[in-house]
């Protein structure tokens, strides 16, 4: 389980519209603050899924560490849930800045981080060992399927290298469009609207 997922699991399993499940108590608020302070990407903004420990054998950085849109949208949901609409809107604006023709990706990284991943993880084979570790593999997966997936991964990384060489800009996007990202984004907007309708005339505040 990733750090971001563990802390925001109420928004993964629920909607924030059921009061008996969501209680903005001191522990919940402190947890969310810790996640944001610890996992906020200093270069790209938005929430990272993991701490950027690329050499950690238990951390899978997915072609370069960086922020994940769906977890960032969950953070916006939290702020809407606690009536901090302004902060929620700020986070949603950051997500919007990374959309492509209205579509949202899964996660982002930078060209430098991708090169670091290729040098330290992919080429030495440590990423393969993480991706296909025996203790996480589903029973019955044959080696030819692993080879097929490795070939897809190599082709994808070769394509990314060509994008960088062609001048891809300061960031790279992966898995676009991703339904999960769009679903969490839509849930944030729904939660914002629900709070505004529920508390019309109530002064906005930050817990």
Coordinates of N, CA and C in Angstrom, one line a residue:
X1 N 0.8 -1.2 0.0 CA 0.0 0.0 0.0 C 0.9 1.2 0.0
X2 N 0.6 2.2 -0.9 CA 1.4 3.4 -0.9 C 1.0 4.3 0.2
X3 N 2.0 5.3 0.5 CA 1.7 6.2 1.6 C 0.5 7.0 1.4
X4 N 0.3 7.5 0.2 CA -0.8 8.4 -0.1 C -2.1 7.6 0.0
X5 N -2.1 6.4 -0.5 CA -3.4 5.6 -0.4 C -3.7 5.3 1.0
X6 N -2.7 4.9 1.8 CA -3.0 4.5 3.2 C -3.7 5.7 4.0
X7 N -3.2 6.9 3.8 CA -3.7 8.0 4.5 C -5.1 8.5 4.0
X8 N -5.3 8.3 2.7 CA -6.6 8.8 2.1 C -7.6 7.7 1.8
X9 N -7.4 6.6 2.4 CA -8.2 5.4 2.0 C -9.7 5.7 2.3
X10 N -10.1 6.6 3.2 CA -11.5 6.9 3.3 C -12.1 7.5 2.1
X11 N -11.3 8.3 1.3 CA -11.8 8.8 0.1 C -11.8 7.8 -1.1
X12 N -11.0 6.8 -0.9 CA -11.0 5.7 -1.9 C -12.2 4.8 -1.8
X13 N -12.5 4.4 -0.5 CA -13.6 3.5 -0.3 C -14.9 4.2 -0.1
X14 N -14.9 5.5 0.1 CA -16.2 6.2 0.3 C -16.2 7.5 -0.5
X15 N -17.2 8.3 -0.2 CA -17.4 9.5 -1.0 C -17.2 10.8 -0.2
X16 N -17.2 10.8 1.1 CA -17.1 12.0 1.9 C -18.5 12.6 2.2
X17 N -19.5 11.9 1.7 CA -20.9 12.5 1.8 C -21.6 11.7 2.9
X18 N -21.0 10.7 3.5 CA -21.6 9.9 4.6 C -20.9 10.3 5.9
X19 N -21.6 11.2 6.7 CA -20.9 11.7 7.9 C -20.4 10.7 8.9
X20 N -21.1 9.6 9.1 CA -20.7 8.6 10.1 C -19.4 7.9 9.7
X21 N -19.0 8.0 8.5 CA -17.7 7.4 8.1 C -16.6 8.4 8.1
X22 N -16.9 9.6 7.7 CA -15.9 10.7 7.6 C -16.1 11.6 8.8
X23 N -15.1 11.6 9.6 CA -15.1 12.5 10.8 C -13.7 13.3 10.7
X24 N -13.8 14.6 10.6 CA -12.6 15.4 10.5 C -12.0 15.6 11.9
X25 N -11.6 14.5 12.5 CA -11.1 14.6 13.9 C -9.6 15.0 13.8
X26 N -9.0 15.1 15.0 CA -7.6 15.6 15.0 C -6.6 14.6 14.3
X27 N -6.9 13.3 14.5 CA -6.0 12.3 13.9 C -6.1 12.4 12.3
X28 N -7.3 12.5 11.8 CA -7.5 12.5 10.4 C -6.9 13.8 9.8
X29 N -7.1 14.9 10.5 CA -6.5 16.2 10.0 C -5.0 16.2 10.0
X30 N -4.4 15.6 11.1 CA -3.0 15.5 11.2 C -2.4 14.6 10.2
X31 N -3.1 13.5 9.9 CA -2.6 12.6 8.9 C -2.6 13.2 7.5
X32 N -3.6 13.9 7.2 CA -3.6 14.6 5.9 C -2.6 15.7 5.7
X33 N -2.3 16.4 6.8 CA -1.3 17.4 6.8 C 0.1 16.8 6.6
X34 N 0.3 15.7 7.3 CA 1.6 15.0 7.2 C 1.8 14.5 5.8
X35 N 0.7 13.9 5.2 CA 0.8 13.4 3.8 C 1.2 14.5 2.8
X36 N 0.5 15.6 3.0 CA 0.7 16.7 2.0 C 2.1 17.3 2.2
X37 N 2.5 17.5 3.5 CA 3.9 18.0 3.7 C 5.0 17.1 3.3
X38 N 4.7 15.8 3.3 CA 5.8 14.8 3.0 C 5.8 14.5 1.6
X39 N 4.6 14.3 0.9 CA 4.6 13.8 -0.4 C 4.3 14.8 -1.5
X40 N 4.2 16.1 -1.2 CA 3.9 17.1 -2.2 C 5.2 17.2 -3.1
X41 N 5.0 17.2 -4.4 CA 6.2 17.2 -5.3 C 6.7 18.6 -5.3
X42 N 8.0 18.8 -5.0 CA 8.6 20.2 -4.9 C 8.8 20.8 -6.3
X43 N 8.8 20.1 -7.4 CA 9.0 20.6 -8.7 C 7.8 20.7 -9.5
X44 N 6.9 19.7 -9.5 CA 5.8 19.6 -10.4 C 4.5 20.0 -9.6
X45 N 4.5 20.0 -8.3 CA 3.3 20.2 -7.5 C 2.6 18.8 -7.5
X46 N 1.4 18.8 -6.8 CA 0.6 17.6 -6.7 C 1.2 16.6 -5.8
X47 N 0.5 15.6 -5.5 CA 0.9 14.6 -4.5 C 1.5 13.4 -5.1
X48 N 2.7 13.0 -4.6 CA 3.4 11.8 -5.0 C 2.7 10.6 -4.3
X49 N 2.9 9.5 -4.9 CA 2.4 8.2 -4.3 C 3.4 7.7 -3.4
X50 N 4.6 7.8 -3.7 CA 5.7 7.3 -2.8 C 6.7 8.4 -2.5
X51 N 7.5 8.2 -1.5 CA 8.7 9.0 -1.3 C 9.7 8.7 -2.3
X52 N 10.5 9.6 -2.8 CA 11.4 9.4 -3.9 C 12.7 8.7 -3.6
X53 N 12.5 7.5 -3.0 CA 13.7 6.6 -2.7 C 13.9 5.6 -3.8
X54 N 14.5 6.0 -4.8 CA 14.6 5.2 -6.0 C 15.4 3.9 -5.8
X55 N 16.4 4.0 -4.8 CA 17.2 2.8 -4.6 C 16.5 1.8 -3.6
X56 N 15.4 2.2 -3.0 CA 14.7 1.3 -2.0 C 14.1 0.1 -2.8
X57 N 14.4 -1.1 -2.4 CA 13.9 -2.3 -3.1 C 12.4 -2.5 -2.9
X58 N 11.8 -1.8 -2.0 CA 10.4 -1.9 -1.7 C 9.6 -0.8 -2.3
X59 N 10.2 0.1 -3.0 CA 9.5 1.2 -3.6 C 9.6 1.1 -5.1
X60 N 8.4 1.1 -5.8 CA 8.4 1.0 -7.2 C 8.1 2.4 -7.8
X61 N 9.0 3.0 -8.5 CA 8.8 4.4 -8.9 C 8.2 4.6 -10.3
X62 N 7.9 3.5 -11.0 CA 7.1 3.6 -12.2 C 7.7 4.6 -13.2
X63 N 8.9 4.3 -13.7 CA 9.5 5.1 -14.8 C 9.9 6.5 -14.4
X64 N 10.1 6.7 -13.1 CA 10.5 8.0 -12.6 C 9.5 8.6 -11.6
X65 N 10.0 8.9 -10.4 CA 9.1 9.4 -9.4 C 8.4 10.7 -9.8
X66 N 7.2 10.9 -9.2 CA 6.5 12.1 -9.5 C 5.1 12.0 -9.0
X67 N 4.3 13.1 -9.2 CA 2.9 13.1 -8.7 C 1.9 12.3 -9.4
X68 N 0.9 11.9 -8.7 CA -0.2 11.0 -9.2 C -1.5 11.9 -9.1
X69 N -2.2 11.9 -10.3 CA -3.4 12.8 -10.4 C -4.5 12.3 -9.5
X70 N -4.7 11.0 -9.4 CA -5.9 10.6 -8.6 C -5.7 10.8 -7.1
X71 N -4.5 10.7 -6.6 CA -4.3 11.0 -5.2 C -4.4 12.5 -4.9
X72 N -3.9 13.3 -5.9 CA -4.1 14.7 -5.7 C -5.5 15.1 -5.7
X73 N -6.3 14.5 -6.6 CA -7.8 14.8 -6.6 C -8.4 14.4 -5.2
X74 N -7.9 13.3 -4.6 CA -8.4 12.9 -3.3 C -8.1 14.0 -2.3
X75 N -6.9 14.6 -2.4 CA -6.5 15.7 -1.5 C -7.5 16.9 -1.7
X76 N -7.8 17.2 -2.9 CA -8.8 18.2 -3.1 C -10.2 17.9 -2.5
X77 N -10.5 16.6 -2.6 CA -11.8 16.1 -1.9 C -11.7 16.4 -0.4
X78 N -10.6 16.1 0.2 CA -10.4 16.4 1.6 C -10.6 17.9 2.0
X79 N -10.1 18.8 1.2 CA -10.3 20.2 1.5 C -11.7 20.6 1.2
X80 N -12.3 20.1 0.2 CA -13.8 20.4 0.1 C -14.6 19.8 1.2
X81 N -14.2 18.7 1.7 CA -14.9 18.0 2.8 C -14.8 18.9 4.1
X82 N -13.7 19.5 4.2 CA -13.4 20.4 5.4 C -13.8 21.8 5.2
X83 N -14.5 22.1 4.1 CA -15.0 23.4 3.8 C -13.9 24.4 3.3
X84 N -12.7 23.9 3.1 CA -11.7 24.8 2.5 C -11.8 24.8 1.0
X85 N -12.8 25.5 0.5 CA -13.0 25.4 -0.9 C -11.9 26.1 -1.7
X86 N -11.3 27.2 -1.2 CA -10.3 27.9 -1.8 C -9.1 27.0 -2.1
X87 N -8.7 26.2 -1.0 CA -7.5 25.3 -1.2 C -7.9 24.2 -2.1
X88 N -9.1 23.7 -2.0 CA -9.5 22.6 -3.0 C -9.4 23.1 -4.4
X89 N -9.9 24.3 -4.6 CA -9.9 24.9 -6.0 C -8.4 25.1 -6.5
X90 N -7.5 25.5 -5.6 CA -6.1 25.7 -6.0 C -5.5 24.3 -6.5
X91 N -5.8 23.3 -5.7 CA -5.3 21.9 -6.1 C -5.9 21.5 -7.5
X92 N -7.2 21.7 -7.6 CA -7.9 21.3 -8.9 C -7.3 22.1 -10.1
X93 N -6.9 23.4 -9.8 CA -6.3 24.2 -10.9 C -5.0 23.6 -11.3
X94 N -4.2 23.1 -10.3 CA -2.9 22.5 -10.7 C -3.2 21.2 -11.5
X95 N -4.2 20.4 -11.1 CA -4.5 19.3 -12.0 C -4.9 19.7 -13.4
X96 N -5.7 20.7 -13.5 CA -6.1 21.2 -14.8 C -4.9 21.6 -15.7
X97 N -3.9 22.1 -15.0 CA -2.7 22.6 -15.8 C -2.0 21.5 -16.5
X98 N -2.2 20.3 -16.0 CA -1.5 19.1 -16.6 C -2.4 18.3 -17.5
X99 N -3.6 18.7 -17.8 CA -4.5 18.0 -18.6 C -4.1 18.2 -20.1
X100 N -4.4 17.2 -20.9 CA -4.1 17.2 -22.3 C -5.4 17.1 -23.1
X101 N -5.8 18.2 -23.7 CA -7.1 18.2 -24.5 C -8.2 17.7 -23.6
X102 N -8.2 18.1 -22.3 CA -9.2 17.8 -21.4 C -9.1 16.4 -20.7
X103 N -8.0 15.6 -21.1 CA -7.8 14.3 -20.5 C -6.8 14.4 -19.4
X104 N -7.0 13.5 -18.4 CA -6.1 13.4 -17.3 C -5.3 12.1 -17.3
X105 N -4.0 12.2 -16.9 CA -3.1 11.0 -16.9 C -3.2 10.4 -15.5
X106 N -2.4 9.3 -15.4 CA -2.2 8.6 -14.1 C -1.2 9.4 -13.3
X107 N 0.0 9.5 -13.8 CA 1.1 10.2 -13.0 C 2.0 10.9 -14.0
X108 N 2.9 11.7 -13.4 CA 3.9 12.5 -14.2 C 5.2 12.3 -13.6
X109 N 6.2 12.6 -14.4 CA 7.6 12.7 -13.9 C 8.3 13.7 -14.8
X110 N 9.6 13.9 -14.5 CA 10.4 14.8 -15.3 C 11.4 14.0 -16.2
X111 N 11.9 14.6 -17.3 CA 12.9 13.9 -18.0 C 14.2 13.4 -17.2
X112 N 14.6 14.3 -16.3 CA 15.7 14.0 -15.5 C 15.4 12.8 -14.6
X113 N 14.3 12.7 -14.0 CA 13.9 11.6 -13.1 C 13.7 10.3 -14.0
X114 N 13.2 10.4 -15.2 CA 13.1 9.3 -16.1 C 14.5 8.7 -16.4
X115 N 15.5 9.6 -16.7 CA 16.8 9.1 -17.0 C 17.4 8.5 -15.7
X116 N 17.1 9.0 -14.6 CA 17.6 8.4 -13.3 C 17.1 7.0 -13.1
X117 N 15.8 6.9 -13.4 CA 15.1 5.6 -13.3 C 15.8 4.6 -14.3
X118 N 16.0 5.0 -15.5 CA 16.6 4.1 -16.5 C 18.0 3.7 -16.1
X119 N 18.8 4.6 -15.5 CA 20.1 4.3 -15.2 C 20.2 3.4 -13.9
X120 N 19.4 3.7 -12.9 CA 19.5 3.0 -11.6 C 18.6 1.9 -11.5
X121 N 17.5 1.8 -12.2 CA 16.5 0.8 -12.0 C 16.3 -0.1 -13.2
X122 N 16.1 0.4 -14.4 CA 15.7 -0.4 -15.5 C 16.9 -1.1 -16.1
X123 N 18.0 -0.4 -16.4 CA 19.1 -1.1 -17.1 C 19.8 -2.1 -16.2
X124 N 20.0 -1.9 -14.8 CA 20.5 -2.9 -14.0 C 19.6 -4.1 -13.7
X125 N 18.3 -3.9 -14.0 CA 17.3 -5.0 -13.8 C 16.6 -5.0 -12.5
X126 N 16.9 -4.0 -11.6 CA 16.2 -4.0 -10.3 C 14.7 -3.7 -10.5
X127 N 14.3 -2.9 -11.5 CA 12.9 -2.7 -11.7 C 12.1 -3.9 -12.1
X128 N 12.8 -4.8 -12.9 CA 12.2 -6.0 -13.3 C 12.0 -6.9 -12.1
X129 N 13.0 -6.9 -11.2 CA 12.8 -7.8 -10.0 C 11.7 -7.3 -9.1
X130 N 11.4 -6.0 -9.1 CA 10.3 -5.5 -8.3 C 9.0 -5.8 -9.0
X131 N 8.9 -5.6 -10.3 CA 7.7 -5.7 -11.1 C 7.2 -7.2 -11.1
X132 N 8.2 -8.1 -11.1 CA 7.8 -9.5 -11.3 C 8.3 -10.3 -10.1
X133 N 8.3 -9.7 -8.9 CA 8.8 -10.5 -7.7 C 7.9 -11.7 -7.5
X134 N 8.4 -12.8 -7.2 CA 7.6 -14.1 -7.1 C 6.6 -14.0 -6.0
X135 N 6.8 -13.2 -4.9 CA 5.8 -13.2 -3.8 C 4.6 -12.3 -4.2
X136 N 4.6 -11.6 -5.3 CA 3.5 -10.8 -5.6 C 2.8 -11.3 -6.9
X137 N 3.4 -12.3 -7.6 CA 2.9 -12.7 -8.8 C 1.6 -13.6 -8.6
X138 N 0.7 -13.5 -9.5 CA -0.5 -14.3 -9.5 C -0.1 -15.7 -9.9
X139 N -0.7 -16.7 -9.3 CA -0.4 -18.1 -9.7 C -0.8 -18.3 -11.1
X140 N 0.0 -19.1 -11.8 CA -0.3 -19.5 -13.2 C 0.2 -18.6 -14.3
X141 N 0.9 -17.5 -13.9 CA 1.5 -16.6 -14.9 C 2.8 -17.3 -15.5
X142 N 2.8 -17.5 -16.7 CA 3.9 -18.2 -17.4 C 4.9 -17.2 -17.8
X143 N 6.2 -17.8 -18.0 CA 7.3 -16.9 -18.3 C 7.1 -16.2 -19.6
X144 N 6.5 -16.8 -20.6 CA 6.3 -16.1 -21.9 C 5.5 -14.9 -21.7
X145 N 4.5 -14.9 -20.8 CA 3.7 -13.7 -20.6 C 4.6 -12.6 -19.9
X146 N 5.5 -13.0 -19.1 CA 6.4 -12.0 -18.5 C 7.3 -11.4 -19.5
X147 N 7.8 -12.2 -20.4 CA 8.6 -11.7 -21.5 C 7.9 -10.8 -22.4
X148 N 6.6 -11.1 -22.7 CA 5.8 -10.2 -23.5 C 5.6 -8.9 -22.9
X149 N 5.3 -8.9 -21.5 CA 5.1 -7.6 -20.8 C 6.4 -6.8 -20.8
X150 N 7.6 -7.5 -20.6 CA 8.8 -6.8 -20.6 C 9.1 -6.1 -22.0
X151 N 8.7 -6.8 -23.0 CA 8.9 -6.2 -24.3 C 8.0 -4.9 -24.5
X152 N 6.8 -5.0 -24.0 CA 5.9 -3.8 -24.0 C 6.5 -2.7 -23.2
X153 N 7.1 -3.0 -22.0 CA 7.7 -2.0 -21.2 C 8.9 -1.3 -21.9
X154 N 9.7 -2.2 -22.5 CA 10.9 -1.6 -23.3 C 10.5 -0.7 -24.4
X155 N 9.5 -1.2 -25.2 CA 9.0 -0.3 -26.3 C 8.4 1.0 -25.7
X156 N 7.8 1.0 -24.6 CA 7.2 2.2 -24.0 C 8.3 3.1 -23.6
X157 N 9.4 2.6 -23.0 CA 10.5 3.4 -22.5 C 11.3 4.0 -23.7
X158 N 11.4 3.2 -24.7 CA 12.1 3.7 -25.9 C 11.3 4.8 -26.6
X159 N 10.0 4.7 -26.5 CA 9.1 5.8 -27.0 C 9.3 7.1 -26.2
X160 N 9.4 6.9 -24.9 CA 9.6 8.1 -24.0 C 10.9 8.7 -24.3
X161 N 12.0 7.9 -24.5 CA 13.3 8.5 -24.8 C 13.2 9.3 -26.1
X162 N 12.4 8.8 -27.1 CA 12.3 9.6 -28.3 C 11.5 10.9 -28.1
X163 N 10.5 10.8 -27.2 CA 9.8 12.1 -26.9 C 10.7 13.1 -26.2
X164 N 11.6 12.6 -25.3 CA 12.5 13.6 -24.7 C 13.5 14.2 -25.7
X165 N 14.0 13.3 -26.6 CA 14.9 13.8 -27.6 C 14.3 14.8 -28.5
X166 N 12.9 14.7 -28.7 CA 12.2 15.6 -29.6 C 11.8 16.9 -28.9
X167 N 12.1 16.9 -27.6 CA 11.7 18.1 -26.8 C 10.4 18.0 -26.2
X168 N 10.2 17.1 -25.2 CA 8.9 16.8 -24.6 C 8.5 17.9 -23.6
X169 N 9.4 18.8 -23.2 CA 9.1 19.8 -22.2 C 9.6 19.4 -20.8
X170 N 9.1 20.0 -19.8 CA 9.6 19.8 -18.5 C 9.0 18.6 -17.7
X171 N 8.0 18.0 -18.3 CA 7.4 16.9 -17.6 C 6.9 15.8 -18.7
X172 N 6.7 14.6 -18.2 CA 6.2 13.5 -19.0 C 4.9 13.0 -18.3
X173 N 4.0 12.6 -19.1 CA 2.7 12.0 -18.6 C 2.6 10.5 -19.0
X174 N 2.0 9.8 -18.1 CA 1.8 8.3 -18.3 C 0.3 7.9 -18.2
X175 N -0.1 7.0 -19.0 CA -1.4 6.4 -18.9 C -2.5 7.4 -19.0
X176 N -2.6 8.0 -20.2 CA -3.6 9.0 -20.5 C -4.5 8.6 -21.7
X177 N -5.8 8.7 -21.5 CA -6.5 9.1 -20.3 C -6.7 8.0 -19.4
X178 N -6.8 8.3 -18.1 CA -7.0 7.3 -17.1 C -8.4 7.5 -16.4
X179 N -9.2 6.5 -16.5 CA -10.6 6.7 -15.9 C -10.6 7.0 -14.4
X180 N -9.6 6.3 -13.7 CA -9.6 6.5 -12.2 C -9.3 8.0 -11.9
X181 N -8.4 8.6 -12.6 CA -8.1 10.0 -12.4 C -9.3 10.9 -12.7
X182 N -10.0 10.6 -13.7 CA -11.2 11.4 -14.1 C -12.3 11.1 -13.0
X183 N -12.4 9.9 -12.5 CA -13.4 9.6 -11.5 C -13.2 10.4 -10.2
X184 N -11.9 10.4 -9.8 CA -11.6 11.2 -8.5 C -11.7 12.7 -8.7
X185 N -11.4 13.1 -9.9 CA -11.6 14.6 -10.2 C -13.1 14.9 -10.2
X186 N -13.9 14.1 -10.8 CA -15.4 14.3 -10.8 C -15.9 14.2 -9.3
X187 N -15.4 13.3 -8.5 CA -15.8 13.1 -7.1 C -15.5 14.4 -6.3
X188 N -14.4 15.0 -6.6 CA -14.0 16.2 -6.0 C -15.0 17.3 -6.3
X189 N -15.4 17.5 -7.5 CA -16.3 18.5 -7.9 C -17.7 18.2 -7.3
X190 N -18.1 16.9 -7.2 CA -19.4 16.6 -6.6 C -19.4 16.9 -5.1
X191 N -18.2 16.6 -4.5 CA -18.1 16.9 -3.0 C -18.2 18.4 -2.8
X192 N -17.5 19.1 -3.6 CA -17.5 20.6 -3.5 C -18.9 21.1 -3.6
X193 N -19.7 20.7 -4.6 CA -21.0 21.1 -4.8 C -21.9 20.7 -3.7
X194 N -21.8 19.5 -3.2 CA -22.6 19.0 -2.1 C -22.4 19.8 -0.8
X195 N -21.1 20.1 -0.6 CA -20.8 21.0 0.6 C -21.4 22.4 0.5
X196 N -21.3 22.9 -0.7 CA -21.8 24.3 -0.9 C -23.4 24.3 -0.8
X197 N -24.0 23.3 -1.3 CA -25.5 23.2 -1.2 C -25.9 22.9 0.2
X198 N -25.1 22.1 0.9 CA -25.5 21.7 2.3 C -25.3 22.9 3.2
X199 N -24.4 23.7 3.0 CA -24.0 24.8 3.9 C -24.1 26.2 3.3
X200 N -25.1 26.3 2.5 CA -25.4 27.7 1.9 C -25.5 28.7 3.0
X201 N -24.7 29.7 2.9 CA -24.8 30.8 3.9 C -23.9 30.6 5.1
X202 N -23.3 29.4 5.2 CA -22.3 29.1 6.3 C -21.0 29.6 5.9
X203 N -20.3 30.4 6.7 CA -19.0 30.9 6.4 C -18.0 29.8 6.2
X204 N -17.2 29.9 5.2 CA -16.2 28.9 4.9 C -15.1 29.0 5.9
X205 N -14.6 27.9 6.4 CA -13.5 27.9 7.4 C -12.6 26.7 7.1
X206 N -11.4 26.8 7.7 CA -10.4 25.7 7.7 C -10.3 25.0 9.0
X207 N -10.5 23.7 9.0 CA -10.4 23.0 10.3 C -8.9 22.8 10.6

